Amino acid sequence: MSRINNFNEYEEHCSLAKTDHNAYWSKIAEEFHWYQKWDSVQSGNFNDLNIKWFDGGKTNMSYNCLDRHLESKGDKVALIYEDNDPKIPAKNYTYKELHAEVCRFSNVLKEKGIKKGDRVCFYMSMVPELLVGVLACTRIGAIHSVVFGGFSAKALAGRIQDSDCKILITNDGGYRGDKIIPLKNIADEALETCPSIESMLVMKRTLSETKWNQERDFDLRTLMDAASPICECEQMDSEDPLFILYTSGSTGQPKGLLHTTAGYMVYAKHSFENVFQVEENDIYWCTADIGWITGHTYITYGPLLSGATTVMFEGVPTWPDAGRFWEICDKLKVTHFYTAPTAIRALEACDLSHVTKHSLSTLKVLGSVGEPINEEAWDWYNRNIGKEKCPIVDTWWQTETGGILISPLAGITKLKPAHATLPLPGVLPVLVDPEGKEVEGNPAEGNLCMKTPWPSIARSIWGDHERYKQTYFTTYPGYYFTGDGAKRDEEGFFRITGRVDDVINVSGHRMGTAEVEEAINEHPGVVESAVVGCPHNIKGQGIYAYVICSDKELQKENLHKELNDLIVNMIGPIAKLDDLQITPGLPKTRSGKIMRRILRKIAADDTNNLGDTSTLLNPEIVELLIEGKKK
Ligand code: WT7
C-alpha cells in the first residue's frame, strides 16, 4: 500500500491523502510495529499549534529500525562504513550486528544514569558510533541533540546549555581528509560552561593526545565492550520527543527544533521509499553529515526503517583526490547517490578524468538537497555521473519539515532541471503574495507556505513554543511559512528560488546573518556591521560583510583575518567571511532599519536597478557603497 509504483498511483495517493487524510496516514502507519495503536490519527492545526499525530499510540523508533527486521533480514547489511582512509576496507554491519551495538550503547547510557526524556548531546565526526548512539537514545527514550563537528566550543556550549544535556559523547579526534579535528579538546573547552553535563563518553578514533578528567571522562569502547548486547525498548508515546536539532534563523540564537516520535518515523520511511525507490539489493548512499537533518532522516532513520543498506562515509569528496566519491560508488556498488549541489559544483570544477576513471555503472538514482541546484550543475550531474540514465531527485525540505516535502519520485515524476517538481502525498504547498493571499493559477510566484500539517513537522522549539509560533506561523496566519520563495510553472511544477528572509545558504549550510553580525561586532574596532549573502560559484552563496569601523587605520586584509578568527571562535569555520567592505555608513530607513535589499544587490554587483532609495535616511551612502565595492 505504501509504495508508489507509477504516476497514476502517485495521483491516487495524493487524492486520498487530501480527501481522507486520516485514512491515508493510518494505512501507512499500520506497517510499523506498535505496542499500542493510536486513538486519533491527527489533531491540532496551524492556529492552535498543538499538532499531534497518532496520539495515544505507543511505539519505539529503534525497534522499528532494527528489531522489526531481525527475523526477515537479520543477516542483511544495514550499514556500510567507509573510512576516511581509502586503503582501509569498508566495514559492514548486518542488522543483527547493528542491533547488538545499539543495545550495548543503550546499556552504557543507562549505566551512566540516562533515562527517558534526558537530553544526550553528540559532538562527533562521522564514526559508526554516532549512528549507533542516536539509535540507542531512541531505544531508551532519551532525546538526542547532535551538534555538527564543525561548530566551535562556544557554539557547542550554547546548544548544550539550551537543552540542559546530561551527557556529551564525542571522539578524541575526527578525520576529514588530511586533517584531524580535535573534537575532545573543543568539547573540553565547551564543558567549562556546561554544568548540566555529568559525564563525557569518548570514542577513541585518531588516538590523539587529549586531557582526561578522571571523574568525568570515560572510554566509550571499553564501556560498550563490557555492556550486554540485549536491551529492551522503552515504550514511547507517539508525541514523546525524539530529538532536538539546532538550526539558524533570521534572528537571535539558533533554535532547537523539536521532533517527536511517531509522525517523524512514519514520514521518514514513507518519503524515503517513495522518493528514492530503493529495491531489496540496492546500496544507498547519502553523503551528508549526521550533524544535519539530512543525515538524521536519510542516512539513519529512513533507510533503516525501510530495511535498506545505508552507507556512511567519514571523509571528504576531494581527498586523496577529487575522484573519491566516484571511487566509492564503484567499490561499494552504490545504486542510489544523494548529495548537495555545492559538492557537485566543486567536483565539476576539477578535471573530468577524476570521473571518467570510474565506471559508475551501478548507479540508478541520483539525488540533490540543501540548496537550489543550478541548471549547469544539474546537467553536469546528469551527463557525467548519471550517464543520462539516472533520474535526479531534487529534494526540497528543511530541518523543520523533518522529511522531503517537494521532490520528484525517482523514475515516476517527469523531471525538469532545477525544479523540485511536485509535493509528496499529504503535502499541500501554496504560494502567497506579500499580503498573505494565495496566488492562484499557473504560472505563479510567491512565498512558499504549507496549508496543513504533515506527520514530520517539528512540533516546537525546545523551551520556547512562543518563538515557534512567531517564526513560522505569524507572517501568514493559518499557514506554515517556509522562509523560501518559489515559482510554479504552467504544469504546476515547483522551482525553489531561495530564502526570502535574513538566512543565507552557504554550501547548503544555513546561516543567520544576525549570528555572523554578532560575532563581527565583538571586534573592538567595529561599530556596526551588516551581513548579506553574495553569489558564489561553488558555495551557492558566500558571506559578505559591510563593516563600519571606529578605528580608521584598520586595513581590510587585517580586519578580514581578525574577523574570521572571531567568527571561527564564536560559530565555526563554516561561517567565515568570503569578502568584506569597510564603509562609513549603512543604508537605513527613517525608522533606523538597515535596507538589506540594497546591500544584497551591491554585494552581487547588481546595481542597475536598486529600486526605490528615496525613503532612505541617508541616500548618499548608496553611491559610496557601490564605489567601495569596487576596491
Ligand atoms: C533550506 C533548509 C533539509 C535539507 C538540508 C538543508 C534550502 C533545501 C533545497 C532544494 C532549493 C533547498 C531552502 C530551505 N533547500 N533543499 N532542493 N532546492 N533549496 O536543511 O539547513 O534546514 O535548510 O535549504 O532554502 O529553506 P536546512
XYZ file of C-alpha atoms and ligand atoms in Angstrom:
658
model
C 0.000 0.000 0.000
C 2.692 2.453 0.959
C 4.836 2.021 -2.139
C 4.001 4.222 -5.125
C 4.888 2.496 -8.404
C 3.766 4.830 -11.147
C 2.361 8.287 -11.772
C -1.241 7.103 -11.583
C -0.620 5.690 -8.151
C 1.097 8.923 -7.154
C -2.037 10.818 -8.112
C -4.232 8.334 -6.257
C -2.102 8.706 -3.136
C -2.303 12.500 -3.342
C -6.016 12.425 -3.820
C -6.658 10.059 -0.907
C -4.277 11.966 1.362
C -6.189 15.138 0.526
C -9.737 13.866 0.803
C -9.242 11.457 3.695
C -6.000 12.375 5.317
C -6.705 10.188 8.390
C -7.492 7.073 6.385
C -4.407 7.612 4.251
C -1.895 8.005 7.065
C -3.477 5.329 9.138
C -2.851 2.801 6.335
C 0.786 3.900 6.053
C 1.302 3.709 9.823
C -0.048 0.164 10.034
C 3.190 -1.129 8.531
C 5.110 -0.233 11.686
C 5.372 -2.016 14.996
C 3.136 -0.542 17.701
C 2.857 -1.597 21.332
C -0.473 0.112 21.309
C -2.447 1.528 18.419
C -3.256 5.240 18.244
C -6.652 6.737 19.155
C -6.551 9.604 16.716
C -4.511 9.957 13.518
C -4.116 13.703 13.550
C -5.240 16.618 15.639
C -4.277 20.255 16.034
C -3.623 22.838 13.340
C -1.596 25.903 12.358
C -3.726 28.113 14.604
C -3.702 26.176 17.867
C -0.173 24.815 17.225
C -0.905 21.740 19.234
C -0.177 19.366 16.378
C -0.369 15.660 17.154
C -0.045 12.560 15.048
C -1.033 9.043 16.073
C -1.898 10.284 19.534
C -2.492 7.582 22.099
C -0.205 5.164 20.235
C 2.908 3.595 21.705
C 5.917 2.625 19.647
C 9.722 2.713 19.579
C 11.958 4.083 16.830
C 14.879 1.737 17.468
C 12.555 -1.278 17.463
C 11.195 -0.225 14.092
C 14.662 0.415 12.642
C 16.251 -2.795 13.911
C 14.263 -5.426 15.815
C 11.424 -5.399 13.286
C 13.861 -6.630 10.607
C 15.779 -9.221 12.614
C 13.731 -12.211 11.586
C 13.401 -11.477 7.879
C 16.750 -9.803 7.253
C 18.980 -10.124 10.272
C 21.959 -11.045 8.095
C 21.379 -8.306 5.546
C 23.911 -5.476 5.651
C 22.316 -2.485 7.353
C 25.313 -0.163 7.400
C 28.445 0.060 5.287
C 31.079 2.247 6.852
C 33.656 3.782 4.534
C 36.766 5.029 6.321
C 38.427 8.362 5.590
C 41.487 6.356 4.574
C 40.813 4.712 1.194
C 43.250 1.895 1.988
C 41.115 0.625 4.850
C 38.388 -1.784 3.697
C 34.785 -0.773 4.260
C 33.218 -2.227 7.388
C 29.825 -3.903 7.212
C 27.250 -4.182 9.982
C 24.353 -6.549 9.446
C 21.005 -5.732 11.020
C 21.847 -8.248 13.768
C 25.232 -6.670 14.433
C 23.878 -3.149 14.397
C 21.136 -4.230 16.784
C 23.720 -5.645 19.219
C 25.833 -2.487 19.032
C 22.809 -0.281 19.656
C 21.799 -2.413 22.648
C 25.317 -2.146 24.094
C 25.315 1.617 23.655
C 21.842 1.799 25.239
C 23.080 -0.117 28.251
C 26.075 2.209 28.575
C 23.757 5.213 28.579
C 21.533 3.613 31.203
C 24.542 2.786 33.336
C 25.517 6.451 33.196
C 22.119 7.370 34.559
C 20.388 8.372 31.343
C 16.631 7.946 31.500
C 13.644 8.564 29.307
C 13.381 12.271 28.454
C 17.023 13.132 29.295
C 18.960 15.054 26.651
C 22.079 13.485 25.185
C 24.465 15.598 23.128
C 26.659 14.160 20.361
C 29.654 16.102 19.095
C 31.320 13.602 16.804
C 32.750 13.162 13.380
C 31.235 10.581 11.053
C 32.055 7.457 13.064
C 29.666 4.470 13.267
C 29.204 5.132 16.994
C 27.348 8.325 16.106
C 24.674 6.446 14.188
C 24.643 3.713 16.840
C 24.409 6.304 19.620
C 21.406 8.163 18.245
C 19.566 4.875 17.777
C 20.489 3.917 21.340
C 18.892 7.133 22.597
C 15.663 6.335 20.821
C 15.764 2.817 22.267
C 15.743 4.054 25.848
C 13.634 7.150 25.218
C 16.417 9.701 25.629
C 16.341 12.776 23.374
C 19.380 13.207 21.147
C 20.851 16.525 20.126
C 23.569 16.106 17.531
C 25.853 19.107 17.079
C 27.796 19.181 13.810
C 31.523 18.597 14.425
C 32.435 21.819 12.601
C 30.941 24.072 15.265
C 33.149 25.888 17.774
C 33.345 25.319 21.545
C 31.116 28.363 22.145
C 28.510 27.176 19.659
C 28.575 23.693 21.194
C 28.271 25.082 24.719
C 25.307 27.257 23.725
C 23.460 24.238 22.351
C 24.249 22.048 25.368
C 23.063 24.774 27.752
C 19.905 25.496 25.811
C 18.613 21.955 26.242
C 20.412 21.052 29.515
C 22.080 17.944 28.140
C 23.168 15.455 30.771
C 25.896 13.665 28.890
C 28.199 14.501 25.989
C 29.519 11.935 23.549
C 32.484 12.810 21.396
C 35.575 11.325 19.828
C 39.169 12.257 20.541
C 39.684 13.499 17.015
C 37.858 13.264 13.727
C 39.473 12.516 10.373
C 38.499 14.779 7.498
C 40.778 14.214 4.538
C 44.313 15.020 5.677
C 43.095 16.942 8.722
C 42.283 15.873 12.240
C 39.569 17.888 14.011
C 40.411 17.974 17.761
C 36.863 17.275 18.910
C 37.677 16.267 22.503
C 39.736 19.416 23.112
C 36.938 21.581 21.770
C 34.435 19.651 23.879
C 36.631 20.148 26.988
C 36.563 23.883 26.398
C 32.790 23.884 25.881
C 32.206 21.947 29.097
C 33.824 24.697 31.169
C 30.471 26.471 30.895
C 28.105 23.479 30.855
C 27.227 22.449 34.413
C 24.396 20.170 33.283
C 26.869 17.649 31.816
C 27.632 14.837 34.259
C 29.815 12.678 32.062
C 31.580 12.616 28.722
C 31.983 9.425 26.721
C 34.933 9.467 24.369
C 35.285 7.205 21.368
C 38.984 6.826 20.508
C 39.408 7.277 16.804
C 42.592 9.173 15.973
C 44.454 8.287 19.195
C 45.290 11.965 19.580
C 46.710 13.198 22.875
C 43.889 14.613 24.950
C 43.435 15.670 28.537
C 41.482 13.248 30.671
C 39.210 14.171 33.544
C 39.174 11.028 35.709
C 35.787 11.757 37.251
C 34.008 12.880 34.147
C 35.515 11.173 31.088
C 35.005 7.549 30.049
C 36.292 5.472 27.193
C 33.228 4.604 25.130
C 34.597 1.437 23.530
C 35.653 -0.070 26.855
C 32.185 0.537 28.262
C 30.473 -0.847 25.187
C 32.585 -3.990 25.138
C 31.620 -4.670 28.728
C 27.909 -3.967 28.169
C 25.220 -6.521 27.372
C 24.058 -6.789 23.740
C 20.475 -7.088 24.894
C 18.331 -4.124 25.845
C 14.566 -3.874 25.971
C 12.979 -0.952 24.172
C 11.173 1.762 26.081
C 7.544 2.080 25.002
C 7.208 5.653 23.791
C 4.100 7.750 23.317
C 3.672 8.914 19.748
C 4.233 12.525 20.733
C 7.194 11.907 23.055
C 10.219 13.937 21.922
C 12.594 12.030 19.635
C 15.325 14.567 19.012
C 16.331 18.209 19.046
C 18.314 19.685 16.188
C 19.582 23.255 16.195
C 19.304 25.423 13.125
C 19.822 29.076 12.330
C 17.080 31.571 11.721
C 16.919 35.212 10.728
C 17.092 36.458 14.303
C 18.750 35.557 17.561
C 20.417 32.372 18.639
C 19.958 29.046 16.838
C 16.671 27.360 17.563
C 16.367 23.806 18.854
C 13.730 22.292 16.606
C 11.879 19.524 18.385
C 10.808 16.417 16.506
C 8.570 13.804 18.074
C 8.379 10.051 17.676
C 5.622 8.529 15.588
C 4.841 11.148 12.955
C 8.505 11.655 12.163
C 9.046 7.905 11.978
C 6.128 7.287 9.628
C 7.089 10.140 7.335
C 10.813 9.288 7.260
C 10.161 5.796 5.921
C 7.344 6.729 3.579
C 9.223 9.618 1.964
C 12.475 7.635 1.724
C 10.868 4.697 -0.043
C 8.863 6.734 -2.487
C 11.354 9.415 -3.426
C 14.316 7.079 -3.872
C 12.519 3.895 -4.944
C 15.142 1.702 -3.313
C 14.856 -2.038 -4.010
C 15.916 -5.030 -1.927
C 19.542 -5.393 -3.039
C 20.309 -1.736 -3.587
C 23.082 0.200 -1.879
C 22.011 3.682 -0.864
C 24.495 6.424 -0.051
C 23.709 9.878 1.265
C 26.885 11.964 1.659
C 25.531 14.338 4.314
C 26.840 14.550 7.872
C 24.634 13.139 10.648
C 25.029 16.561 12.301
C 22.407 17.918 9.881
C 18.796 16.898 9.352
C 19.643 15.138 6.068
C 21.891 12.757 7.977
C 19.176 12.141 10.576
C 16.342 11.366 8.194
C 18.112 9.991 5.136
C 21.280 8.303 6.404
C 19.867 6.925 9.619
C 16.113 6.686 10.059
C 14.575 6.476 6.574
C 16.894 3.755 5.232
C 16.894 1.637 8.406
C 13.124 1.875 8.848
C 12.911 0.544 5.291
C 15.368 -2.272 5.904
C 17.730 -0.864 3.282
C 21.540 -0.803 3.207
C 22.866 2.639 4.052
C 26.416 3.903 3.528
C 28.172 6.222 5.959
C 31.354 7.975 4.793
C 33.831 9.531 7.182
C 35.852 11.637 4.736
C 35.534 14.439 2.229
C 34.876 14.437 -1.540
C 38.256 15.827 -2.543
C 40.707 13.684 -0.587
C 43.010 11.956 -1.505
C 41.691 13.338 -4.798
C 38.541 14.653 -6.423
C 37.559 11.154 -7.540
C 36.852 9.832 -4.044
C 33.037 9.846 -4.319
C 33.142 8.046 -7.658
C 35.715 5.537 -6.463
C 33.449 4.688 -3.516
C 30.421 4.366 -5.807
C 32.258 1.712 -7.841
C 33.820 -0.023 -4.871
C 30.608 -0.361 -2.858
C 28.361 -0.804 -5.941
C 26.273 2.167 -4.934
C 22.879 2.325 -6.664
C 21.489 5.488 -5.072
C 23.661 8.544 -4.549
C 22.370 11.625 -2.722
C 24.488 14.754 -2.322
C 24.419 18.573 -2.288
C 24.760 20.975 -5.237
C 27.817 22.551 -3.618
C 29.657 19.208 -3.797
C 28.583 18.757 -7.404
C 29.866 22.216 -8.344
C 33.145 21.675 -6.513
C 33.734 18.374 -8.326
C 32.602 19.831 -11.633
C 35.418 22.369 -11.264
C 38.021 19.554 -11.121
C 39.455 17.648 -14.045
C 36.889 15.316 -15.628
C 39.393 12.441 -15.569
C 38.545 12.073 -11.871
C 35.107 10.953 -13.019
C 35.892 9.091 -16.221
C 38.392 6.776 -14.471
C 35.442 5.169 -12.697
C 32.635 3.250 -14.319
C 29.701 4.419 -12.160
C 27.796 1.582 -13.787
C 25.834 0.541 -10.703
C 24.147 3.934 -10.231
C 20.388 4.040 -10.786
C 19.162 7.159 -8.986
C 20.812 10.483 -8.107
C 19.633 12.994 -5.545
C 20.254 16.634 -4.690
C 19.480 18.503 -1.490
C 20.241 21.590 0.561
C 20.020 24.488 -1.872
C 18.710 25.281 -5.317
C 20.607 23.301 -7.944
C 21.510 25.482 -10.915
C 20.878 24.146 -14.424
C 24.562 23.838 -15.235
C 25.308 21.669 -12.210
C 22.164 19.622 -12.905
C 23.319 18.974 -16.481
C 26.827 18.032 -15.406
C 25.481 15.632 -12.766
C 23.052 14.117 -15.245
C 25.581 13.718 -18.050
C 28.767 12.728 -16.258
C 27.548 10.916 -13.177
C 24.142 9.593 -14.227
C 25.229 8.977 -17.850
C 21.811 10.346 -18.791
C 20.064 7.263 -17.479
C 19.589 8.039 -13.782
C 16.693 10.207 -12.663
C 17.788 13.120 -10.462
C 15.561 13.781 -7.487
C 15.881 17.434 -6.460
C 14.509 17.155 -2.938
C 13.238 20.274 -1.212
C 12.778 20.239 2.554
C 14.079 21.772 5.793
C 15.176 20.923 9.327
C 11.668 21.968 10.350
C 9.893 19.704 7.887
C 11.704 16.571 9.102
C 11.432 14.939 5.687
C 11.263 15.710 1.975
C 8.131 17.676 1.040
C 8.625 18.548 -2.618
C 10.539 16.241 -4.952
C 10.207 14.032 -7.981
C 9.702 10.336 -7.210
C 12.582 8.580 -8.966
C 11.564 7.140 -12.322
C 7.961 8.220 -11.783
C 7.747 12.005 -11.908
C 8.768 13.821 -15.086
C 11.990 15.742 -14.467
C 12.752 19.385 -15.093
C 16.268 20.614 -14.393
C 16.432 22.847 -11.314
C 12.832 22.033 -10.333
C 11.901 20.220 -7.145
C 8.699 19.471 -9.125
C 5.710 18.158 -7.121
C 4.684 17.717 -3.476
C 4.639 14.320 -1.826
C 1.204 12.890 -0.935
C -0.316 14.723 2.002
C 1.737 17.866 1.417
C -0.174 20.971 0.322
C 2.190 23.761 -0.717
C 0.841 27.161 -1.711
C 2.407 30.376 -2.908
C 1.283 33.512 -1.125
C 1.693 37.175 -2.009
C 3.101 39.723 0.463
C -0.414 40.323 1.813
C -0.778 36.635 2.574
C -3.262 35.881 -0.205
C -2.796 32.590 -2.041
C -1.645 33.129 -5.605
C -3.953 31.062 -7.800
C -3.348 29.644 -11.265
C -0.156 28.878 -13.149
C 2.448 30.096 -13.731
C 2.800 31.820 -10.367
C 5.391 33.129 -7.979
C 5.343 33.858 -4.267
C 6.378 32.873 -0.800
C 6.205 29.169 -0.146
C 3.807 28.097 2.603
C 2.152 24.852 3.661
C -1.574 24.699 4.215
C -1.866 21.689 6.519
C 0.407 19.721 8.874
C 2.253 16.651 7.599
C 3.403 13.940 10.043
C 7.041 15.018 10.467
C 6.623 18.748 11.027
C 8.687 19.974 14.022
C 6.302 20.366 16.932
C 8.039 23.193 18.737
C 11.275 24.989 19.502
C 12.843 23.459 22.603
C 11.809 25.548 25.597
C 10.203 28.294 23.527
C 6.865 27.447 21.967
C 6.122 31.145 21.546
C 9.156 31.571 19.309
C 7.985 28.609 17.229
C 4.686 30.388 16.715
C 6.347 33.734 15.956
C 8.853 32.297 13.496
C 6.673 30.107 11.340
C 3.016 30.947 11.838
C 2.571 34.684 12.295
C 3.768 36.082 8.952
C 0.850 34.360 7.227
C -1.647 33.300 9.914
C -3.040 29.833 9.390
C -0.100 28.745 7.253
C 3.363 27.334 7.914
C 5.782 29.789 6.272
C 8.971 28.158 4.984
C 11.105 31.295 4.536
C 11.645 30.335 0.875
C 10.432 31.936 -2.305
C 9.249 29.718 -5.166
C 7.788 29.664 -8.652
C 5.180 27.318 -10.070
C 5.293 26.752 -13.820
C 2.466 26.089 -16.334
C 2.278 22.457 -15.240
C 2.269 23.249 -11.539
C 5.892 22.181 -11.035
C 7.695 23.994 -8.229
C 11.043 25.680 -8.516
C 12.526 26.936 -5.266
C 14.279 30.257 -5.746
C 15.896 30.627 -2.297
C 15.436 32.256 1.079
C 13.422 35.437 1.299
C 14.471 36.155 4.895
C 17.810 37.003 6.504
C 19.085 33.479 6.259
C 21.870 32.613 3.863
C 22.667 29.229 2.447
C 26.401 28.635 2.325
C 27.322 25.291 0.763
C 23.919 24.002 1.798
C 24.513 25.124 5.404
C 22.049 27.513 6.869
C 23.482 30.640 8.436
C 21.675 33.509 10.127
C 23.094 36.885 9.161
C 22.385 38.113 12.705
C 24.627 35.446 14.231
C 27.535 36.414 11.989
C 26.987 40.109 12.729
C 27.016 39.363 16.435
C 30.449 37.742 16.069
C 31.786 40.643 13.957
C 30.534 43.218 16.452
C 32.705 41.628 19.147
C 35.715 43.200 17.423
C 36.760 46.301 19.406
C 37.336 48.337 16.233
C 33.885 47.620 14.793
C 30.968 49.992 15.353
C 28.294 48.306 13.298
C 28.008 45.648 10.609
C 25.595 44.127 8.162
C 25.998 40.684 6.637
C 24.366 39.501 3.426
C 24.715 36.587 1.033
C 26.544 37.100 -2.255
C 26.691 34.823 -5.300
C 29.466 32.219 -5.082
C 30.408 29.751 -7.842
C 30.911 26.748 -5.605
C 29.162 27.523 -2.340
C 25.981 28.857 -3.943
C 26.086 31.790 -1.561
C 29.095 33.337 0.098
C 29.118 35.578 3.167
C 29.676 39.290 2.555
C 30.017 41.839 5.356
C 29.706 45.633 5.401
C 31.604 46.947 8.374
C 31.683 50.401 9.983
C 34.926 50.834 11.923
C 35.814 53.266 14.689
C 39.483 52.700 14.019
C 40.131 54.446 10.706
C 43.573 52.868 10.408
C 42.249 49.319 10.072
C 43.390 47.652 6.855
C 40.892 45.476 5.041
C 43.160 42.388 4.924
C 43.981 42.515 8.620
C 40.389 43.137 9.560
C 39.255 40.208 7.391
C 41.630 37.891 9.208
C 40.716 39.185 12.664
C 37.006 38.936 11.968
C 37.352 35.402 10.638
C 39.230 34.412 13.796
C 36.366 35.775 15.860
C 33.792 34.011 13.719
C 35.646 30.690 13.915
C 35.731 31.107 17.671
C 32.092 32.014 18.114
C 30.434 29.908 15.414
C 32.862 27.766 13.435
C 34.791 27.776 10.158
C 31.612 27.373 8.082
C 30.663 30.981 8.844
C 33.908 32.623 7.665
C 33.520 35.775 5.551
C 34.212 35.433 1.844
C 34.614 39.156 1.456
C 34.029 42.384 3.296
C 33.972 46.083 2.723
C 34.751 48.844 5.182
C 32.152 51.570 4.866
C 31.396 54.892 6.564
C 27.700 54.025 6.874
C 24.844 51.653 6.071
C 21.656 52.458 4.155
C 18.893 52.966 6.706
C 15.212 53.713 6.635
C 13.819 56.598 8.678
C 12.906 54.117 11.384
C 16.555 53.039 11.562
C 16.225 49.674 9.831
C 19.079 48.585 7.581
C 17.864 48.217 3.983
C 19.349 44.826 3.240
C 17.773 44.606 -0.191
C 20.229 47.297 -1.341
C 23.188 45.663 0.365
C 22.414 42.324 -1.277
C 22.315 43.931 -4.716
C 25.569 45.790 -4.225
C 27.303 42.615 -2.994
C 26.060 40.861 -6.138
C 27.255 43.728 -8.401
C 23.665 44.084 -9.495
C 23.314 47.848 -9.158
C 21.421 48.849 -12.296
C 18.093 48.598 -10.599
C 18.356 49.314 -6.906
C 14.661 50.099 -6.572
C 13.308 52.940 -4.515
C 16.017 54.525 -2.372
C 14.110 57.737 -1.681
C 12.827 56.506 1.675
C 16.392 56.204 2.937
C 17.565 58.402 5.749
C 20.966 58.640 4.048
C 20.555 58.095 0.262
C 24.070 59.436 -0.369
C 25.547 56.292 1.171
C 24.453 54.164 -1.782
C 26.992 55.662 -4.197
C 29.729 55.348 -1.587
C 28.903 51.689 -1.093
C 28.981 50.999 -4.834
C 32.338 52.776 -5.099
C 33.648 50.921 -2.046
C 32.639 47.555 -3.501
C 34.974 48.109 -6.452
C 38.021 48.433 -4.189
C 16.706 25.376 3.446
C 16.613 24.422 4.594
C 16.756 19.632 4.540
C 17.838 19.696 3.644
C 19.108 20.275 4.170
C 19.025 21.737 4.493
C 17.155 25.186 1.154
C 16.933 22.700 0.813
C 16.550 22.586 -1.315
C 16.294 22.272 -2.687
C 16.254 24.565 -3.127
C 16.655 23.938 -0.961
C 15.902 26.010 1.357
C 15.404 25.575 2.728
N 16.910 23.973 0.377
N 16.731 21.858 -0.201
N 16.192 21.018 -3.129
N 16.159 23.308 -3.547
N 16.511 24.930 -1.868
O 18.193 21.921 5.588
O 19.533 23.576 6.866
O 17.090 23.256 7.334
O 17.870 24.370 5.225
O 17.606 24.835 2.462
O 16.229 27.358 1.354
O 14.608 26.522 3.363
P 18.177 23.289 6.339
